Short mmCIF file of C-alpha atoms in Angstrom, two decimals:
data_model
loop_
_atom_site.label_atom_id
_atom_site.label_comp_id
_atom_site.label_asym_id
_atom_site.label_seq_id
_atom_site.Cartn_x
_atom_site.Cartn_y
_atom_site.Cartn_z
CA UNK A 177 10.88 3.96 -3.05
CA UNK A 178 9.25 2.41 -5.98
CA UNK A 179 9.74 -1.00 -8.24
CA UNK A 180 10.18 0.26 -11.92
CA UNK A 181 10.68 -3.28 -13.52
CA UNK A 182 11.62 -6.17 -13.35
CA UNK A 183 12.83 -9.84 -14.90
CA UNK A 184 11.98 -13.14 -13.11
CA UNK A 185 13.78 -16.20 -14.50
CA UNK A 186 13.54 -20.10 -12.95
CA UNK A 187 11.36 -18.93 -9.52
CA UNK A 188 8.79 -21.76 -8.83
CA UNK A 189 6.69 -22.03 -12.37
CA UNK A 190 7.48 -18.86 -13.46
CA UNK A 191 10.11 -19.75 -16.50
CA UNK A 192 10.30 -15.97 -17.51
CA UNK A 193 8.67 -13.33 -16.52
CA UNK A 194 9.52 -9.52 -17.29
CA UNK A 195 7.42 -6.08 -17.11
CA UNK A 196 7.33 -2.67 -15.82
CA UNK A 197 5.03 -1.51 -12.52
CA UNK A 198 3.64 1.95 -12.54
CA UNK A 199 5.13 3.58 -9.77
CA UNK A 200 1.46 4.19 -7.75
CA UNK A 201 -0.16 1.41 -8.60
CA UNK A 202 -0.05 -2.16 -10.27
CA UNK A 203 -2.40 -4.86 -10.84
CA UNK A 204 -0.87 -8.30 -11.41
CA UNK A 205 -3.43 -10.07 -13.42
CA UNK A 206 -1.15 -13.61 -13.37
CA UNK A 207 -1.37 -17.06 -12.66
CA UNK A 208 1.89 -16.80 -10.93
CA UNK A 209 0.94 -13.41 -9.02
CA UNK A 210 2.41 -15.45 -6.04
CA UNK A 211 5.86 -15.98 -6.97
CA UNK A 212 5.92 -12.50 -8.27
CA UNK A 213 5.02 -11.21 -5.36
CA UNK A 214 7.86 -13.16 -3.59
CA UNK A 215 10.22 -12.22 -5.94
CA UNK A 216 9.32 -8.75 -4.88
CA UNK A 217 10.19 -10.12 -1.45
CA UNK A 218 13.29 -11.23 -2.38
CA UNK A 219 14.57 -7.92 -4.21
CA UNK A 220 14.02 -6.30 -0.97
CA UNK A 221 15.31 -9.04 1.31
CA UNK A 222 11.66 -9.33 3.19
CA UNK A 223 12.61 -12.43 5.05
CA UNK A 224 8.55 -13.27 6.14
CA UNK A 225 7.71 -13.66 1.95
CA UNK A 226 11.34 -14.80 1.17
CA UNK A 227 10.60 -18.14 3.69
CA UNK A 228 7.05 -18.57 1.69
CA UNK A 229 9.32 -19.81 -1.50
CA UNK A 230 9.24 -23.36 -1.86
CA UNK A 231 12.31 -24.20 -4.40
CA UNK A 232 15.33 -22.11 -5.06
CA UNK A 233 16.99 -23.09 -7.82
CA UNK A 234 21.14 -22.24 -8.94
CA UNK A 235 19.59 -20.80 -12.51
CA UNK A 236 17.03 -19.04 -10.28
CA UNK A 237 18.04 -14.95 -11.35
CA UNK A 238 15.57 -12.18 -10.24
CA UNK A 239 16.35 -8.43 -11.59
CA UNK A 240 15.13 -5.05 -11.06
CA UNK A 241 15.27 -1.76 -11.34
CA UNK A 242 14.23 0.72 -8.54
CA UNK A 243 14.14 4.26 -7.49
CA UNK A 244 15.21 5.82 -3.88
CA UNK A 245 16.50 9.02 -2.57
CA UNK A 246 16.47 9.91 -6.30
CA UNK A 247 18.80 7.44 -7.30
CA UNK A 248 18.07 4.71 -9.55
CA UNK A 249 19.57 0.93 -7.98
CA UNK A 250 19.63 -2.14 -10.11
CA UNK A 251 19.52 -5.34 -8.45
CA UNK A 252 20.66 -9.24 -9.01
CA UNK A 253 19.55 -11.72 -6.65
CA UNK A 254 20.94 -15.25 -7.91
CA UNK A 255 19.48 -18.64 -6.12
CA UNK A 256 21.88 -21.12 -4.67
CA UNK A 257 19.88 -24.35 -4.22
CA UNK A 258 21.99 -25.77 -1.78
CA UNK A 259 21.90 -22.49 0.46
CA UNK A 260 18.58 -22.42 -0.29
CA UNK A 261 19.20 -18.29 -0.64
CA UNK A 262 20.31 -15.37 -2.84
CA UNK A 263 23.23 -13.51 -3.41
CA UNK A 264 22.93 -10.05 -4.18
CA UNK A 265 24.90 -7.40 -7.06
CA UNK A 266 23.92 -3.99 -6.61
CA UNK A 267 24.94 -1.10 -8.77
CA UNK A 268 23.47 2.17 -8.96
CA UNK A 269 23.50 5.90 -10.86
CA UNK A 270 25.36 8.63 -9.09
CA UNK A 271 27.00 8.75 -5.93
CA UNK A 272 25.35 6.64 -3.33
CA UNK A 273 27.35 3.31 -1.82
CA UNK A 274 25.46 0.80 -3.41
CA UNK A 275 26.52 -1.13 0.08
CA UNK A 276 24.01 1.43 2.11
CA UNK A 277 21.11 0.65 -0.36
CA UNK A 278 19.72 -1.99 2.25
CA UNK A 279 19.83 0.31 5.07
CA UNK A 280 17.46 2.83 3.93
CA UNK A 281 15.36 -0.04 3.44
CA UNK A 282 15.46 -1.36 6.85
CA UNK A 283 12.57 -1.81 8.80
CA UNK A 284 11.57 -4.09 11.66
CA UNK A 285 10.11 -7.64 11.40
CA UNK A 286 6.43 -5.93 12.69
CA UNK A 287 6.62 -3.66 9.78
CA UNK A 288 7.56 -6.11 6.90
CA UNK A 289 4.71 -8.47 7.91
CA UNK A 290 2.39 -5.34 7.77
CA UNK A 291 3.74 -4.65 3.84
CA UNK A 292 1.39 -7.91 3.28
CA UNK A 293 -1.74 -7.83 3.17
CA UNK A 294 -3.41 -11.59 3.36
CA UNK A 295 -7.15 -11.87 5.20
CA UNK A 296 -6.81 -15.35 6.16
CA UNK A 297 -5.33 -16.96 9.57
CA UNK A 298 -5.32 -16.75 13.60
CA UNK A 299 -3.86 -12.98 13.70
CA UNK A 300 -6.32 -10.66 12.56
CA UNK A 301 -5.13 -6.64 11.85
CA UNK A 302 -7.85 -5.82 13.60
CA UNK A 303 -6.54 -7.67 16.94
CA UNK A 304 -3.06 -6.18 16.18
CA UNK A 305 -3.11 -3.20 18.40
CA UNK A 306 -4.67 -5.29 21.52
CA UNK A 307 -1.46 -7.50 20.90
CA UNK A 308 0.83 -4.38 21.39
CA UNK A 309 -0.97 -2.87 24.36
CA UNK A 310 -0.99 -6.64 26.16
CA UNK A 311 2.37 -8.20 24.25
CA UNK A 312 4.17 -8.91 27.73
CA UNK A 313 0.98 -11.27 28.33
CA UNK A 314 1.57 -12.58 24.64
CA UNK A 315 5.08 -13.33 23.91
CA UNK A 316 8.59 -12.59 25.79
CA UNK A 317 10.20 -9.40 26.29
CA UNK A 318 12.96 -9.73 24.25
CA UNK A 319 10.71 -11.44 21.56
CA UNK A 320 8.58 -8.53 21.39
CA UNK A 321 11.29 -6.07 21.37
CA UNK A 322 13.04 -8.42 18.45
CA UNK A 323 9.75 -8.08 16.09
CA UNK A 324 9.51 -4.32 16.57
CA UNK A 325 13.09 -3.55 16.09
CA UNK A 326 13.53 -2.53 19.57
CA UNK A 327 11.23 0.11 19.63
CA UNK A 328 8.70 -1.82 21.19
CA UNK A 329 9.81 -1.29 24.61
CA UNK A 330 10.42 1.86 25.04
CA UNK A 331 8.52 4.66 26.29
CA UNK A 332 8.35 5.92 22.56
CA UNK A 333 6.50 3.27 21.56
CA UNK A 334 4.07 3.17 24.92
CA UNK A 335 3.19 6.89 24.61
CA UNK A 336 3.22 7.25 20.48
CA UNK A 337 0.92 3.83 21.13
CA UNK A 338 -1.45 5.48 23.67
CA UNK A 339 -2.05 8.76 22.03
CA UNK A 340 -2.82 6.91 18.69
CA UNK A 341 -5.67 4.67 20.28
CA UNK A 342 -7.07 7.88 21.94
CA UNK A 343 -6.81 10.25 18.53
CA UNK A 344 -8.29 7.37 16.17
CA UNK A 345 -11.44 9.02 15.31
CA UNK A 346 -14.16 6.88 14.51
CA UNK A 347 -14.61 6.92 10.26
CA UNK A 348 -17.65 5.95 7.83
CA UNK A 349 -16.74 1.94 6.53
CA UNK A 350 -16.41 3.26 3.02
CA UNK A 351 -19.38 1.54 0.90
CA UNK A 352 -21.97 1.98 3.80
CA UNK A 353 -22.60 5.57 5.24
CA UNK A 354 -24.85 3.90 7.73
CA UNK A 355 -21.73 2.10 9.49
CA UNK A 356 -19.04 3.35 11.51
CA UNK A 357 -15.42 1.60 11.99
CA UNK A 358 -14.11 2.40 15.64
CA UNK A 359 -11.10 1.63 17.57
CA UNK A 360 -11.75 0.70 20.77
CA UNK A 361 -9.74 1.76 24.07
CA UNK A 362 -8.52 -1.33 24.58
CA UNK A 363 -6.91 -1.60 21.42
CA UNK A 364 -9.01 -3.82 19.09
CA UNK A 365 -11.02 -2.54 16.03
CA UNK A 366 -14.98 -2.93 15.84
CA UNK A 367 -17.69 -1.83 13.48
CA UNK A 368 -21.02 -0.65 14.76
CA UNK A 369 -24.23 1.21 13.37
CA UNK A 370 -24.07 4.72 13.63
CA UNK A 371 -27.44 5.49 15.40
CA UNK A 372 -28.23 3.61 17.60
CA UNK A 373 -24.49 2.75 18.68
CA UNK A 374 -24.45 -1.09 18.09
CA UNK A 375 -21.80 -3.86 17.17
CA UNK A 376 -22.40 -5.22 14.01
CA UNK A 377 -21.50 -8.90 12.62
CA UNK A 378 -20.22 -8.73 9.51
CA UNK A 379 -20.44 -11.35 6.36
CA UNK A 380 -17.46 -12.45 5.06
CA UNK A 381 -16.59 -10.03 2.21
CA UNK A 382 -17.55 -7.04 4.56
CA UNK A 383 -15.14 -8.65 7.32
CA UNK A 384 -12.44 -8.98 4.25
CA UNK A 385 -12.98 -4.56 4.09
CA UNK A 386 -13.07 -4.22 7.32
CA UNK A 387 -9.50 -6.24 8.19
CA UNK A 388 -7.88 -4.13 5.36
CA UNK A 389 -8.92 -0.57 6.72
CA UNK A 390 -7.62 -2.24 10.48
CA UNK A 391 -4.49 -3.00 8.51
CA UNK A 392 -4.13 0.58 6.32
CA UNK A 393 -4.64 2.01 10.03
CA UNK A 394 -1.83 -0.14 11.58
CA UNK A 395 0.77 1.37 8.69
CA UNK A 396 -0.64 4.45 9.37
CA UNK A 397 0.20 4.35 12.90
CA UNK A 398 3.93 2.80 12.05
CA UNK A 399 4.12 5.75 9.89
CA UNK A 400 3.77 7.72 12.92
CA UNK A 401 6.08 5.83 14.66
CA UNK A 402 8.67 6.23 12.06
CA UNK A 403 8.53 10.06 11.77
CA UNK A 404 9.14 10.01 15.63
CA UNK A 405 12.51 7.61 15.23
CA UNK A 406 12.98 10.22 12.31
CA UNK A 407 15.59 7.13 10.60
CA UNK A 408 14.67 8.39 6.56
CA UNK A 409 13.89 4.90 6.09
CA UNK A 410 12.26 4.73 2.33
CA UNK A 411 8.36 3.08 2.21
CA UNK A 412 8.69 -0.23 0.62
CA UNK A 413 5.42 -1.35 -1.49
CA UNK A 414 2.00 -2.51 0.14
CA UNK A 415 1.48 -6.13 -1.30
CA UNK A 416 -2.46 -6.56 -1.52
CA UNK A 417 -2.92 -10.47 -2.09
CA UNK A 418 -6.32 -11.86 -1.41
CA UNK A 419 -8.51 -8.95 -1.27
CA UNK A 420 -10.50 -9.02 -4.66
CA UNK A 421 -11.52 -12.85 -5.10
CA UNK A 422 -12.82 -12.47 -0.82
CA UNK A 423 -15.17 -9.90 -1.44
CA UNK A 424 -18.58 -9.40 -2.85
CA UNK A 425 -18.21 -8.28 -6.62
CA UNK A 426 -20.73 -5.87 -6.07
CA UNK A 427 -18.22 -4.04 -3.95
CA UNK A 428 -16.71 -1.43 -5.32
CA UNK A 429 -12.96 -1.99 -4.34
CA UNK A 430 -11.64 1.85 -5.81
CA UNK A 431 -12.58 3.90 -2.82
CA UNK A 432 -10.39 1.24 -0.76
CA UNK A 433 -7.64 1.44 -3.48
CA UNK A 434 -7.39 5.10 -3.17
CA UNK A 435 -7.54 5.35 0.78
CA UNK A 436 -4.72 3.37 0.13
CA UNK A 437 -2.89 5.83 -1.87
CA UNK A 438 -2.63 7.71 1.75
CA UNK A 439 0.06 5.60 2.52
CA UNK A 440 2.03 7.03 -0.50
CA UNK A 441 3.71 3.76 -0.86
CA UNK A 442 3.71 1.63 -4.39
CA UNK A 443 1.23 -0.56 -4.40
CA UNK A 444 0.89 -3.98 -5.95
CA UNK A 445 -3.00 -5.79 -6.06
CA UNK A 446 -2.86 -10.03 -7.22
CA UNK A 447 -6.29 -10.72 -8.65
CA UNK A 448 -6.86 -13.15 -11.30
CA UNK A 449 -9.79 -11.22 -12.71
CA UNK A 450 -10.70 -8.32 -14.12
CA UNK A 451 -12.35 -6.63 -11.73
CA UNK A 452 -12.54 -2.99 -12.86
CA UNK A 453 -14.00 -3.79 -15.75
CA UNK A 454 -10.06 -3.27 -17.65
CA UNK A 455 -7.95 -6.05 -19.14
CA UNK A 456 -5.60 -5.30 -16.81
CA UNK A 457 -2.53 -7.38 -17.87
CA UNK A 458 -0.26 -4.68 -19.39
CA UNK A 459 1.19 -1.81 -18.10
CA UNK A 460 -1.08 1.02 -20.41
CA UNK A 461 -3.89 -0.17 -18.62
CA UNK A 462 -2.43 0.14 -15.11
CA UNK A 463 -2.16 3.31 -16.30
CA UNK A 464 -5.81 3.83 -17.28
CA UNK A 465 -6.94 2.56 -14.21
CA UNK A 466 -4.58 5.26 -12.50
CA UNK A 467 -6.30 8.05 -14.13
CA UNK A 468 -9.95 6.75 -12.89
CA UNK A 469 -8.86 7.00 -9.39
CA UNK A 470 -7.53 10.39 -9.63
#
């Protein structure tokens, strides 16, 4: 599924707001990346950024246009202040129900919150998998199986889990051959030099790389887990907030972008700067910077 364009009008300080994404990747080079990315949130009813917005108003109107299972949808969400939510108007090219559009989206609640990339707070991606393997020490039963759809409890989920933590081979961290990023038995992610075998601490902008390869591994693995449940459900976008102003600008951020690309999912990167070395505003240039990663 990708995001071809869209119009933002009344959302937080964004008065109006309108461009097309390239359909692989888009860098949003705003002051109001935030509320774009949560109007992204709203189009596809992700409840976890939808509760981030602060002040729904009734001329609040967010539009766009989107591709999936080769049809094109168009989308309205209106605001109603005093429901403090959106209504949606869905109409589409061809033959699909436009009422169905929504449930080739679905997902659980585990996998929207991974769509978001953010490196700050208490729950770390790299922690995430030691959560799964000990969740009936960590939250309820039927809590667990409510964030994971109700896949989380099965035997599925146990074995698909298991086998993943044992296959996970141990890979270079990208911008230094001499370190290796590992995940461990028990289900948390570490990064240690390759000879001799030692934990390393990281600094902050190398802990920022290391979180988002823990959390391009935990898609991968829900990938896994949706080929099993075999459902059809289309990718939604990978939101990258946060990731360029936390690390060092001597990091080269492409090889991350393109490991990315793995995922084959849409992806959208907030930075306020120009960190490739592009004025990166305006859709041409999204393009350029397309063309240097391939």
């Amino acid at each position: 599924m990708t995001i071809k364009n869209m119009r933002i009008k009344k959302l937080e300080n964004i008065d109006l707001y309108e461009s097309p994404f390239n359909p692989v990747l888009t860098i949003l080079n705003e002051k109001n990346n935030d509320s774009i990315f949560k109007a992204i949130g709203v189009i596809l009813k992700n409840d976890s950024v939808v509760r981030r917005i602060v002040d729904i108003q009734d001329d609040t109107v967010i539009e766009a246009e989107l591709e999936a299972e080769g049809f094109t949808y168009r989308i309205a969400a209106t605001g109603s202040r005093a429901e403090k939510a959106f209504s949606y108007a869905i109409s589409s090219d061809g033959d699909p129900p436009e009422k169905d559009f929504y449930h080739i989206l679905k997902r659980s609640t585990e996998e929207e919150n991974l769509s978001w990339f953010w490196p700050v707070g208490t729950e770390r991606y790299s922690e995430r998998f030691l959560f799964y393997r000990a969740s009936g020490n960590r939250c309820s039963e039927e809590d667990f199986f409510a964030l994971t759809g109700g896949i989380g409890r099965t035997r599925t989920f146990r074995a698909c889990l298991s086998d993943y933590l044992k296959q996970c081979n141990p890979e270079q961290f990208i911008h230094d051959e001499n370190l290796i990023l590992r995940l461990m038995p028990a289900g948390n992610f570490i990064v240690e030099k390759r000879m001799p075998s030692q934990k390393v601490l990281l600094g902050e902008s190398d802990r920022c790389l290391f979180e988002f390869l823990c959390f391009l591994k935990l898609n991968e693995f829900w990938g896994k887990i949706e080929e099993i449940r075999d459902f059809h459900h289309e990718k939604t976008p990978l939101m990258i907030a946060g990731l360029v102003n936390t690390i060092d600008v001597s990091k080269d951020l492409m090889p991350y972008l393109t490991l990315a690309q793995k995922q084959k999912r849409q992806i959208f990167v907030s930075t306020m700067m120009s960190d490739f070395g592009l004025p990166i505003g305006e859709s041409k240039n999204n393009a350029n910077l397309y063309r240097r990663m391939l």
